[in-house]
C-alpha positions as a printed NumPy array, in Angstrom:
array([[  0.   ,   0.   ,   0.   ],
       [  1.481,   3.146,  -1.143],
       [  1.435,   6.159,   1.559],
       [  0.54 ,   9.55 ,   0.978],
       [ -0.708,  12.943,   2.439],
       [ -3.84 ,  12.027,   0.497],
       [ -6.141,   8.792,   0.181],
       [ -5.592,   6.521,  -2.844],
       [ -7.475,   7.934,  -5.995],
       [ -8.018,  11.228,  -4.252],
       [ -6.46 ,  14.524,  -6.154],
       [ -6.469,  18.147,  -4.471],
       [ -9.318,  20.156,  -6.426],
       [ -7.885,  22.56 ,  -9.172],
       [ -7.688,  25.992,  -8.017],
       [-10.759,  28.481,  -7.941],
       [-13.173,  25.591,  -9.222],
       [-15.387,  26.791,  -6.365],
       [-19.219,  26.727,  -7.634],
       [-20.309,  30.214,  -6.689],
       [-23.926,  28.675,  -5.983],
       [-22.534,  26.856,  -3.138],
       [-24.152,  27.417,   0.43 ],
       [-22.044,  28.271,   3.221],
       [-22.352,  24.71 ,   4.755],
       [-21.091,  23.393,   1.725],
       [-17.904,  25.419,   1.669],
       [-17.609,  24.983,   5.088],
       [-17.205,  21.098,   4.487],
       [-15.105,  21.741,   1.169],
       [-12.568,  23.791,   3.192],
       [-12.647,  21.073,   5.843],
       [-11.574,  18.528,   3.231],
       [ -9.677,  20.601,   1.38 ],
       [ -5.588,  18.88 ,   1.634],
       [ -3.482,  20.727,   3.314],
       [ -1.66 ,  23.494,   1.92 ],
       [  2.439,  23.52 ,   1.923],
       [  3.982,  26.41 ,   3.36 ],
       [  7.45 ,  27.614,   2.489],
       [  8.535,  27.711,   5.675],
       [  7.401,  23.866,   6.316],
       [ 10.112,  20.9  ,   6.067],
       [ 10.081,  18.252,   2.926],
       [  8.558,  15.073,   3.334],
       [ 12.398,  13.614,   4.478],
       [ 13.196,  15.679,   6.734],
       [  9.684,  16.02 ,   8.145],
       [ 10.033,  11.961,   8.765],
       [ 13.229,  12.571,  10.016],
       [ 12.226,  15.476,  12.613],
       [  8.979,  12.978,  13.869],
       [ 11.897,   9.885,  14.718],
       [ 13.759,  12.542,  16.841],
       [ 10.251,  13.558,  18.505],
       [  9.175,   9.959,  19.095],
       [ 12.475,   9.171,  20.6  ],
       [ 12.811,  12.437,  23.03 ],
       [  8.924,  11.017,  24.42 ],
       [  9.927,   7.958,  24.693],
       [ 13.28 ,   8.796,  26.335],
       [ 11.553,  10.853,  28.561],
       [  9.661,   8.083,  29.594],
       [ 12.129,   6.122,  30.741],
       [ 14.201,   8.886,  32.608],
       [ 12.713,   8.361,  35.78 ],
       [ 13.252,   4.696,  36.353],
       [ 17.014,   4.789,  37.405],
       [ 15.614,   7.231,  39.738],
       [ 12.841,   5.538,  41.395],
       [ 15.983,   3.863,  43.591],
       [ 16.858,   7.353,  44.782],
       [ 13.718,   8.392,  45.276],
       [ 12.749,   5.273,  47.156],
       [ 15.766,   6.307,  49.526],
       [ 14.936,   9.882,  50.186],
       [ 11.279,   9.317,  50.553],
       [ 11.127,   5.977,  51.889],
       [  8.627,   4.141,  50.204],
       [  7.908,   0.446,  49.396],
       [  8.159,  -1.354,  46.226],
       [  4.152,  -1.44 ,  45.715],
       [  4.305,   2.726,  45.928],
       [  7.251,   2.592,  43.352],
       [  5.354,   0.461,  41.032],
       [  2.138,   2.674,  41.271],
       [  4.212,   5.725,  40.586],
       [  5.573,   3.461,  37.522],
       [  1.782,   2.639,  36.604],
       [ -0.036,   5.922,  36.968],
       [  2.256,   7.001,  34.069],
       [  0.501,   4.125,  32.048],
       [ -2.988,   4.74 ,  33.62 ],
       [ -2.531,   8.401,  32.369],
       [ -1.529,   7.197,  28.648],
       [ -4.02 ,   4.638,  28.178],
       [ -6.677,   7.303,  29.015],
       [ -5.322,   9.965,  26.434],
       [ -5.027,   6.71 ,  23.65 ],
       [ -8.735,   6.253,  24.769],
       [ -9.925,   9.573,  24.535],
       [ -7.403,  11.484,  22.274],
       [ -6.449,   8.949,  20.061],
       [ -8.569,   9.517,  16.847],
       [ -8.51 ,  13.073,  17.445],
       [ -5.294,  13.938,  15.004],
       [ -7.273,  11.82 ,  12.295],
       [ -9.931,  14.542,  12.458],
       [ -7.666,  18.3  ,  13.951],
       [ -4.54 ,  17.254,  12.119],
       [ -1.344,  15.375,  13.849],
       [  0.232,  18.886,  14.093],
       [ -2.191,  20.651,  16.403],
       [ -2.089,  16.89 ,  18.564],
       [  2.077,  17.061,  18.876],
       [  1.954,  20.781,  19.562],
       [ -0.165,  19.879,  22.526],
       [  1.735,  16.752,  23.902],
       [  4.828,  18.549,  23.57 ],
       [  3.211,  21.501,  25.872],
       [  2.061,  18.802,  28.434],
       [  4.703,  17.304,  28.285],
       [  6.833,  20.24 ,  29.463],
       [  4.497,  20.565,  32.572],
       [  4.958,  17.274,  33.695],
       [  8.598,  17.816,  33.521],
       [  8.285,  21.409,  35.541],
       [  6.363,  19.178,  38.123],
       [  9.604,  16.45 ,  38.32 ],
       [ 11.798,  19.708,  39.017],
       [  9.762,  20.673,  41.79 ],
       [  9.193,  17.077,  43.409],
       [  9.581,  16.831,  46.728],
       [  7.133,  13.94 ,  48.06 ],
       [  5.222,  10.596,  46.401],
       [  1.772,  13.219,  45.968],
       [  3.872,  15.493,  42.881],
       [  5.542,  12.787,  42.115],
       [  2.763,  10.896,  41.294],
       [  1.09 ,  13.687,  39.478],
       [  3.66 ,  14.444,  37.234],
       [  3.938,  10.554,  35.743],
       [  0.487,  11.146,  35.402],
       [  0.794,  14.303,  33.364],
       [  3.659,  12.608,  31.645],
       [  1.723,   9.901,  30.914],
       [ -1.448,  11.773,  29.289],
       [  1.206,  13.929,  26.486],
       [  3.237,  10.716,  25.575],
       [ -0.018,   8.88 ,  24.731],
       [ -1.528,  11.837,  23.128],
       [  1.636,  12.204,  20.965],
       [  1.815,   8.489,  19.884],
       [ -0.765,   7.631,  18.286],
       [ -0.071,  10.949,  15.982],
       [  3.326,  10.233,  15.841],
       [  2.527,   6.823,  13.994],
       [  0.245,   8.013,  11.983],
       [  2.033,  10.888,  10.554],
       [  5.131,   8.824,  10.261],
       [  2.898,   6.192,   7.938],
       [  1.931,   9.537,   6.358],
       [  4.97 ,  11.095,   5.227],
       [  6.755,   7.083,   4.715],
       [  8.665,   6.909,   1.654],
       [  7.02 ,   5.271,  -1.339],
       [ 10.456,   3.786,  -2.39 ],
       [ 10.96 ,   2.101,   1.183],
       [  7.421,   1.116,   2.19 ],
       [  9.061,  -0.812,   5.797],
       [ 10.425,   2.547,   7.114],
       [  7.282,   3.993,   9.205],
       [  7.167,   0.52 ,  10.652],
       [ 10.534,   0.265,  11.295],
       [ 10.762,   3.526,  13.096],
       [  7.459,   3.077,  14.72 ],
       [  9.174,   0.052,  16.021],
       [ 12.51 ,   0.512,  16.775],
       [ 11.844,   4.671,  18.383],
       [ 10.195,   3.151,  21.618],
       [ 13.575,   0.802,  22.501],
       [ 15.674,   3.061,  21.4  ],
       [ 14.737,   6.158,  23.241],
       [ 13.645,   3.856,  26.381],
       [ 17.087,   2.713,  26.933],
       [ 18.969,   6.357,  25.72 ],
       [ 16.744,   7.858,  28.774],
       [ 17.64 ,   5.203,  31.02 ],
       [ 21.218,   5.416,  30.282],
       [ 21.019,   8.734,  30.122],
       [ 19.626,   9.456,  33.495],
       [ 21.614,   6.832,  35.089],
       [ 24.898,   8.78 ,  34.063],
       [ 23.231,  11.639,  35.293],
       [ 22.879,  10.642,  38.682],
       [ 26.128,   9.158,  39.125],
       [ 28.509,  11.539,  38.141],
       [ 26.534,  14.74 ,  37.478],
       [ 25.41 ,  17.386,  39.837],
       [ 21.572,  17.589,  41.223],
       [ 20.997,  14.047,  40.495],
       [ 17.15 ,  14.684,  40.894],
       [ 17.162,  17.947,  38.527],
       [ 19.425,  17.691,  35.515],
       [ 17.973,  15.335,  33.263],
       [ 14.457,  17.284,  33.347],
       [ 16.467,  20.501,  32.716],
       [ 17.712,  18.971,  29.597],
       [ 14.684,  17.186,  28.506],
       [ 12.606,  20.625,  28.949],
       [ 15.375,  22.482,  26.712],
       [ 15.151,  19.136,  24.176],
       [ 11.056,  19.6  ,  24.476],
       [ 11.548,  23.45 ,  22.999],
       [ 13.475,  21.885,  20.03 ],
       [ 10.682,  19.449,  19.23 ],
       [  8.23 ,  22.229,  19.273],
       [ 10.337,  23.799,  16.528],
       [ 10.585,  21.145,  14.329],
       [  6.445,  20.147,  14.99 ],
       [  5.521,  23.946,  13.798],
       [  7.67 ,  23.063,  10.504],
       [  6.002,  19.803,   9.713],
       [  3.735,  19.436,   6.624],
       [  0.472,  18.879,   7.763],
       [ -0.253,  14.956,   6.451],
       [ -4.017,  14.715,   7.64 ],
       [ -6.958,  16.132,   6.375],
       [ -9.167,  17.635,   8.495],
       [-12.487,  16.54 ,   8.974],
       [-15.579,  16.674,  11.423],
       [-16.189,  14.468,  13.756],
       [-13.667,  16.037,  16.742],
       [-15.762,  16.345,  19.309],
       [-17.261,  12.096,  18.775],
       [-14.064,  11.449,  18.95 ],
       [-13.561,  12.278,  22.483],
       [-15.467,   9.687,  23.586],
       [-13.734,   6.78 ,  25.299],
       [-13.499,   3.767,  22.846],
       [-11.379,   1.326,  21.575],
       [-12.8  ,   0.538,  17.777],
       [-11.126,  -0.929,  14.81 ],
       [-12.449,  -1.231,  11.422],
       [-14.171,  -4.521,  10.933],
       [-11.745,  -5.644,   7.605],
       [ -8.61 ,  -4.891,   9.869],
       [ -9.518,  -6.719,  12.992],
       [ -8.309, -10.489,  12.106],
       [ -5.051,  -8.772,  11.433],
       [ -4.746,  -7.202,  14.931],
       [ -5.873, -10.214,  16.833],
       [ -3.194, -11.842,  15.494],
       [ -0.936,  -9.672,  17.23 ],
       [ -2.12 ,  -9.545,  20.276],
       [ -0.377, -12.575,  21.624],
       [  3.268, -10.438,  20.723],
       [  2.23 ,  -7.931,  22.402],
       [  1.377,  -9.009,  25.229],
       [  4.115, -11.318,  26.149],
       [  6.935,  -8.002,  24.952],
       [  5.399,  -5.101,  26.767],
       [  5.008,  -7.621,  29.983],
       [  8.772,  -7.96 ,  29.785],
       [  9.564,  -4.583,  29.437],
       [  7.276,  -3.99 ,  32.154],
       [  9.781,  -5.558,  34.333],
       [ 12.759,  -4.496,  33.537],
       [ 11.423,  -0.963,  33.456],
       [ 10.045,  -0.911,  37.255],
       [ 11.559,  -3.257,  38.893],
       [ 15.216,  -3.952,  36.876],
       [ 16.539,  -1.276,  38.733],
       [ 15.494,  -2.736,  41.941],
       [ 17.234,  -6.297,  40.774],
       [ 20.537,  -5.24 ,  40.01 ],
       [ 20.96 ,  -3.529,  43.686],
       [ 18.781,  -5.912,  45.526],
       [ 20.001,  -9.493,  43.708],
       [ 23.134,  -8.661,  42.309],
       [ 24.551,  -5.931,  44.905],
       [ 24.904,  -3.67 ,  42.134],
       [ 25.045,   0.05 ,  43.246],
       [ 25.558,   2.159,  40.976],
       [ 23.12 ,   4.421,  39.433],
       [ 24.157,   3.142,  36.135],
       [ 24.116,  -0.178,  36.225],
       [ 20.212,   0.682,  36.869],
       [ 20.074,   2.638,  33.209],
       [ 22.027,  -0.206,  31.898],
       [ 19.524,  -2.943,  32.767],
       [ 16.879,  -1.18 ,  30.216],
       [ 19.691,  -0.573,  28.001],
       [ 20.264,  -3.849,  27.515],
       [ 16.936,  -5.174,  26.882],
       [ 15.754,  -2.146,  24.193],
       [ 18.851,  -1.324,  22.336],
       [ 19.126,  -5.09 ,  20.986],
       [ 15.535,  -4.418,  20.807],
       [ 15.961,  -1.306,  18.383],
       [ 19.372,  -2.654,  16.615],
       [ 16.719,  -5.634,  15.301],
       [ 14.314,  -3.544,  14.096],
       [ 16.774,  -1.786,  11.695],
       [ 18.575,  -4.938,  10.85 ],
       [ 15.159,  -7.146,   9.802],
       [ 12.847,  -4.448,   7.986],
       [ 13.218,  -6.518,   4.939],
       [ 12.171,  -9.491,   6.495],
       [  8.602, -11.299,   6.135],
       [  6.142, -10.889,   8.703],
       [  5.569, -14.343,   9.728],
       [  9.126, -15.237,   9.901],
       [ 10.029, -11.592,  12.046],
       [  7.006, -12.707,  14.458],
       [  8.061, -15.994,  14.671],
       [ 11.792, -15.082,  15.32 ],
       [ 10.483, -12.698,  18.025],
       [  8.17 , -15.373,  20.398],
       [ 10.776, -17.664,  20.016],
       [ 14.105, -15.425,  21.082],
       [ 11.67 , -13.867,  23.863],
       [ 10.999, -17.28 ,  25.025],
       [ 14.66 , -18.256,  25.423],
       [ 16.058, -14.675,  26.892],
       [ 13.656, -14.68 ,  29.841],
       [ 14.417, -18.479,  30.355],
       [ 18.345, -17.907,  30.384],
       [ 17.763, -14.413,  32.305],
       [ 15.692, -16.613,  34.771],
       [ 18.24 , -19.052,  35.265],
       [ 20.703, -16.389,  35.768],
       [ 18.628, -14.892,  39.071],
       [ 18.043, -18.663,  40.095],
       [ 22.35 , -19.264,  40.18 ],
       [ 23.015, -15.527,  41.433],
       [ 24.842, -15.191,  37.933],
       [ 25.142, -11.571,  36.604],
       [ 26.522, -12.857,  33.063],
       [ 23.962, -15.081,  32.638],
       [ 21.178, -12.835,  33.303],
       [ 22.448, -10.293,  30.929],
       [ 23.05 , -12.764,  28.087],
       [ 19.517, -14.084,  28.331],
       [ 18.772,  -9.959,  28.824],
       [ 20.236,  -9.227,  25.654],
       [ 18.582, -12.224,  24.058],
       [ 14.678, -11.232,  25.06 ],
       [ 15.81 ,  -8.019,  23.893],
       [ 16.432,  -9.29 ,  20.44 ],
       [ 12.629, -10.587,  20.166],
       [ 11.567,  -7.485,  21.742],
       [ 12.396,  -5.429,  18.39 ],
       [ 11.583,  -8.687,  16.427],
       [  8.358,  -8.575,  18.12 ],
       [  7.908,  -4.664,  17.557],
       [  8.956,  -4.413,  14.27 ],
       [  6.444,  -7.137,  12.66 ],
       [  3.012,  -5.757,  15.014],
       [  3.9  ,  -2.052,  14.095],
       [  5.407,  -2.347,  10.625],
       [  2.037,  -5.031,   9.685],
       [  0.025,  -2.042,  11.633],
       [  1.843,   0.921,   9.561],
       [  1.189,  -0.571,   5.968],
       [ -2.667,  -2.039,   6.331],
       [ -4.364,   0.633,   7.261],
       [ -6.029,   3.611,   5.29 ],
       [ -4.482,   7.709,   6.903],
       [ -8.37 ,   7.829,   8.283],
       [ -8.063,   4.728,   9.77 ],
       [ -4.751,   4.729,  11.614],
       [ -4.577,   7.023,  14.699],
       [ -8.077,   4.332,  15.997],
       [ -5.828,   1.675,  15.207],
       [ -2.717,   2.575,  16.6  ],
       [ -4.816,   3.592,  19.887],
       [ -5.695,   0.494,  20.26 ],
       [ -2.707,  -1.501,  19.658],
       [ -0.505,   0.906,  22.291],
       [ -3.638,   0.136,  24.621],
       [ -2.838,  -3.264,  24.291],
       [  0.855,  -2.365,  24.725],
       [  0.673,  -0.555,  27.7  ],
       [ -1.623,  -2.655,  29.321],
       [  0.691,  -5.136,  29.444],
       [  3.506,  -3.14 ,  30.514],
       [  2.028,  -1.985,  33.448],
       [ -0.385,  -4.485,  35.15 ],
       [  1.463,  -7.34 ,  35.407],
       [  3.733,  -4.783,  36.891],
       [  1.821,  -3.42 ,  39.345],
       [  1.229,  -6.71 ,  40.154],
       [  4.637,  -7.626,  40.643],
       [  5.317,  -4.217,  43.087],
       [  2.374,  -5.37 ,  45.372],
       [  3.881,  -9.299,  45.58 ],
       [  7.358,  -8.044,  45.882],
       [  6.124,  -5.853,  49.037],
       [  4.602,  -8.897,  50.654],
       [  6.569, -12.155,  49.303],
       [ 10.372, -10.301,  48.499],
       [ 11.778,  -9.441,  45.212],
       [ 13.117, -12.8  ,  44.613],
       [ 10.469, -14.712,  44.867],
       [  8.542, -11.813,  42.538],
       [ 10.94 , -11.67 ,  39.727],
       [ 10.951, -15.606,  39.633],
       [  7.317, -15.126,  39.187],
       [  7.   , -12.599,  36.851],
       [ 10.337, -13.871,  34.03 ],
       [  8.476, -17.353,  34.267],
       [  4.948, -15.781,  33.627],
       [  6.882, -14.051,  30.663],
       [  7.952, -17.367,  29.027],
       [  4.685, -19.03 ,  29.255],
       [  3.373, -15.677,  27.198],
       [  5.908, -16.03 ,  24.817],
       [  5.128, -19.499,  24.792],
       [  1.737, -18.685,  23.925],
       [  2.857, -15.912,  21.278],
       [  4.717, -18.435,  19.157],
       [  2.044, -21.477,  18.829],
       [ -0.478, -18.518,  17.863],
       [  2.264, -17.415,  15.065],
       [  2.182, -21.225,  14.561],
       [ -1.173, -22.258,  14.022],
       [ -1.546, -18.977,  11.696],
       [  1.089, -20.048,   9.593],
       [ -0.377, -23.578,   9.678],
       [ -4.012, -22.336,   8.313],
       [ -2.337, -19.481,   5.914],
       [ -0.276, -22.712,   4.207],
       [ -3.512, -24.508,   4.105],
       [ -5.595, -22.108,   3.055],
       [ -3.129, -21.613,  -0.168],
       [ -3.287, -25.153,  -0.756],
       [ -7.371, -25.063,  -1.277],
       [ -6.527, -22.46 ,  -3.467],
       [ -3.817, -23.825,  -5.552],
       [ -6.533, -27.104,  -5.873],
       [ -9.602, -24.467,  -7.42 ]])
């Protein structure tokens, strides 16, 4: 499917064709179809695609910023492992309710009125991390946080299939899949050199994300508007996960993936931290980024290195090196061995980006520019979900039954998923092979 800033068969209307008869309703509605007009001052459609990548990642790294910190702030506040984990979730709560409620909305204002106003709320939330000084503004700033990135999401993969190159038809869905891990880990990293060897551990990395959040505004006012506007806005406020009926099969299929990925990097992002000073005696501040690190930027390195591959065979690839990872990283907690842990680490990482790159990419390319910020709603829905209950979960049993005992648990729970994920992937491929075969026989 070729991807434009217009719907197949549709040209822009020659100029001053207007029918002077028309009622003012009717122009109304023309100019609210009307494609979007270039402006010299706007990017080209490369470097437009280019400038949404580096948006996507600065959310996504922003996302991940706090969790070398939740150790520190567990230290200075004192609070237990089921608080950290709901400071952790109300950052999901808050972007599940924007995907609900603001997710369709670029499909009908634009996607650059949408990422103007994520990158605004987004710049509040970190103003509200500068002046934490308790759990209660902590808490309300992951929720802000959590409200812009999953405003900006489902806009930023829809304008990204917007403005993808017709000559490289995997690139939205390789960026859509590979900017999550990537900026997930650089803000872990990121943070977690921060605190270690910079000054006002608890201050400079939302300093420099606020001054990074003023570039992105800059490049959003310069991007092409890609959607046409249309009416409907104000329906689609209202909370509801929908997909159109001839794309649902296609999502189902995914949801196995999904699940068992965004469960594991769940984990590692609420409680790895937590691990690697309570299992492994690890200290430093880090060795907490680097426990993300190592799970996303395999996770992103795949994405880049299999956009050529086929769908079934990227899915597959994905269940089964998830499967394995979180069985060698669980073996490594049951022996107390670091190395072990972070092979099998960097293994599940590998099917992380397998797994990302196949449900995004297959998401990117079969849907119509009307259809896609519904669709990728409800596939981050699913996404987040994932990531965060099972985590939330995992806070309240670590609280009550230890941290060992919990992370045994939750990597085991993990496998089974991934389990799960990869006789799905088989049992499609199985029906798909038969399915040709009563064809080839007609």
């Amino acid at each position: 499917m070729s991807v434009s800033a217009l719907p197949e068969n549709q040209t822009p209307p020659p100029p001053d064709t207007a029918d002077p008869t028309d009622t003012p309703d009717t122009a109304e509605a023309a100019e609210a179809a009307a494609p979007p007009r270039r402006s010299r001052r706007e990017l080209n459609r490369p470097t437009a695609f280019a400038a949404l990548a580096v948006v996507f990642v600065l959310f996504m790294a922003a996302s991940s910023a706090p969790s070398p910190l939740y150790v520190v702030y567990q230290q200075q506040w004192d609070f237990s492992a089921t608080t950290l984990t709901t400071v952790f979730a109300v950052y999901v709560l808050g972007m599940i309710a924007a995907l609900l409620v603001l997710g369709a909305l670029s499909d009908h204002l634009g996607r650059r009125p949408v990422l103007l106003s994520a990158i605004a709320l987004e710049a509040a939330s970190m103003a509200l991390f500068l002046t934490a000084d308790g759990v209660p503004l902590l808490l309300t700033a992951r929720l802000v946080q959590g409200v812009a990135t999953g405003a900006a999401m489902t806009a930023l993969g829809a304008a990204l299939a917007d403005l993808n190159p017709t000559h490289a038809p995997h690139r939205a869905g390789v960026v859509t899949g590979a900017a999550p891990t990537f900026g997930l880990g650089l803000g872990a990293l990121g943070c977690g050199i921060l605190v270690e060897y910079g000054p006002h551990p608890t201050r400079l990395v939302y300093v420099l994300l606020l001054a990074g959040l003023v570039l992105a505004a800059a490049l959003v006012t310069a991007l092409p508007e890609t959607s046409l506007r249309r009416p409907g806005a104000a329906r689609s406020l209202q909370p509801r996960l929908r997909v159109a009926p001839h794309l649902r099969t296609d999502l189902l299929r995914l949801v196995p993936i999904l699940v068992a990925s965004w469960a594991l990097g769940g984990l590692y992002l609420s409680l790895g931290p937590s691990v690697a000073v309570g299992l492994f005696g690890l200290s430093s501040h880090v060795v907490g980024g680097l426990v993300v690190t190592l799970l996303t930027v395999p996770a992103c390195l795949t994405a880049m290195a299999l956009r050529g591959w086929p769908v079934s065979r990227t899915l597959a690839l994905g269940a089964g090196l998830l499967l394995t990872g979180t069985a060698v990283a669980l073996t490594g907690v049951e022996e107390d061995s670091l190395l072990t842990a972070a092979v099998g680490t960097l293994v599940a990482g590998i099917g992380f980006g397998a797994s990302s790159l196949a449900s995004f990419g297959t998401l990117a390319r079969m849907a119509a520019p009307s259809e896609r910020g519904e669709l990728f709603s409800v596939a981050f829905v699913i996404s987040y979900l994932s990531f965060s209950v099972p985590a939330v979960a995992a806070g309240i049993a670590a609280t009550h039954t230890g941290l060992y005992e919990t992370t045994v648990a939750y990597a085991a729970t993990v496998a089974v998923l991934a389990a799960l994920a990869l006789l799905a992937q088989w049992l499609h491929s199985r029906r798909a092979r038969g399915a040709d075969r009563e064809d080839g026989k007609r």
